[in-house]
């Protein structure tokens, strides 16, 4: 059996009941097979793939906190420090009831290659908890965040591991966590990114993932002879990534006609009103029904009563920005039948493997999340730089750097796809280009 296949079997056996982790590993291994098999004995002797697919460290802990009724609650939490070959562990913290070790491991594994693609010195990690911030009071969220950080602070630091936001972790949660870290350690340092602007955050970090996704989409379309302006776009999600993806798409002349949350989705043929969406989601933390109630052109579809989702709408470009495996083969077939040209992933692994393969077989331009959503973590790395030099850059400076980084990532993955004989396969290009830098650093540092 080939080394790559052996390793996939090993990962499945050693990490039972972690389908998302298996899925992420399989996609990377399938892409880098061509690199590994050119030098298989050396990689095998060094147990290279065993090391690549096994986190350097996994920290599991409980988070006790007291709710508003005086009842003690206990959540499970974790931080996976996956790979530090090219820099301190870097990656978000997810707060969502679906969080488990397999999901955080898949996210940490993806982060290793994503962070490598940014060209910046950041290793890969991820963390989170099955705590659900939805419906909790600010005091309850603070109680959770303080207890979470009381344990996590032992393992992180500006030069060791720098967490950030992800699903359920936004500016409010990062603020509470930062305050507790500072109180426990006495250090005023860049240990978290996505901080508020008044205490070390970077301008444009809030917008970065969504904006970066659109810079990537625009460059990729341009290099394929297609203009983004004038195109119709479907976005899923209505959180941090989705909101700023919609805003930038509209600034670049596209019309975004959908967005969603976990309970329903909006079809708005006039184009999503971003200011209204921000008011509903960022200020009121409300459901999309409130958007529909205030916007005459919007139609609300309830997921509890309707089986369909936003992928049934006829669009040129689809940008899944909610969560993993939210776009399946059936959705892909509908999008292709409706003439979709491009799919770029704002979320992490939102497209199932079957749907990804179908898009590629149908010649739909497809950019995977580890390249397309890398603008968020790249701007986090820019926040780290600003914190280290005790300076802050203007919005325009950070945005210009973000734009350059996304354009560079596109050309890097495009070139890798060509070099390895898979022109236009940006999945293979991203996995190979991301892998090569990490592999080089791991090889140079010996068996550690
Ligand atoms: P938010 O928590 O801000 O928003 C998440 C959005 O997705 C919400 O609209 C949420 O709806 C919806 N959603 C979440 N889980 C589900 C689910 N299980 N089913 C249906 N809808 C769901 O998160 P972000 O926007 O930050 O993250 C979105 C995606 O982007 C994630 O995959 C994340 O890992 C990825 N990402 C985020 C980056 C960042 O900088 N924030 C950087 C790179 C990638 P509801 O409110 O109803 O739960
Ligand atoms: O998935 C991701 O890249 C993020 N959630 C952002 C991580 C970061 O460190 O900014």
Tab-separated table of C-alpha atoms in Angstrom, residues 16 42 51 103 111 218 344 415 418:
chain	number	residue	atom	x	y	z
A	16	UNK	CA	-12.432	7.298	15.465
A	42	UNK	CA	12.493	9.505	2.540
A	51	UNK	CA	3.958	13.984	12.198
A	103	UNK	CA	-14.175	19.504	14.410
A	111	UNK	CA	-5.176	26.223	9.507
A	218	UNK	CA	-12.091	39.057	-8.244
A	344	UNK	CA	-15.169	30.446	-3.463
A	415	UNK	CA	1.269	28.376	-10.303
A	418	UNK	CA	0.264	24.386	-13.294
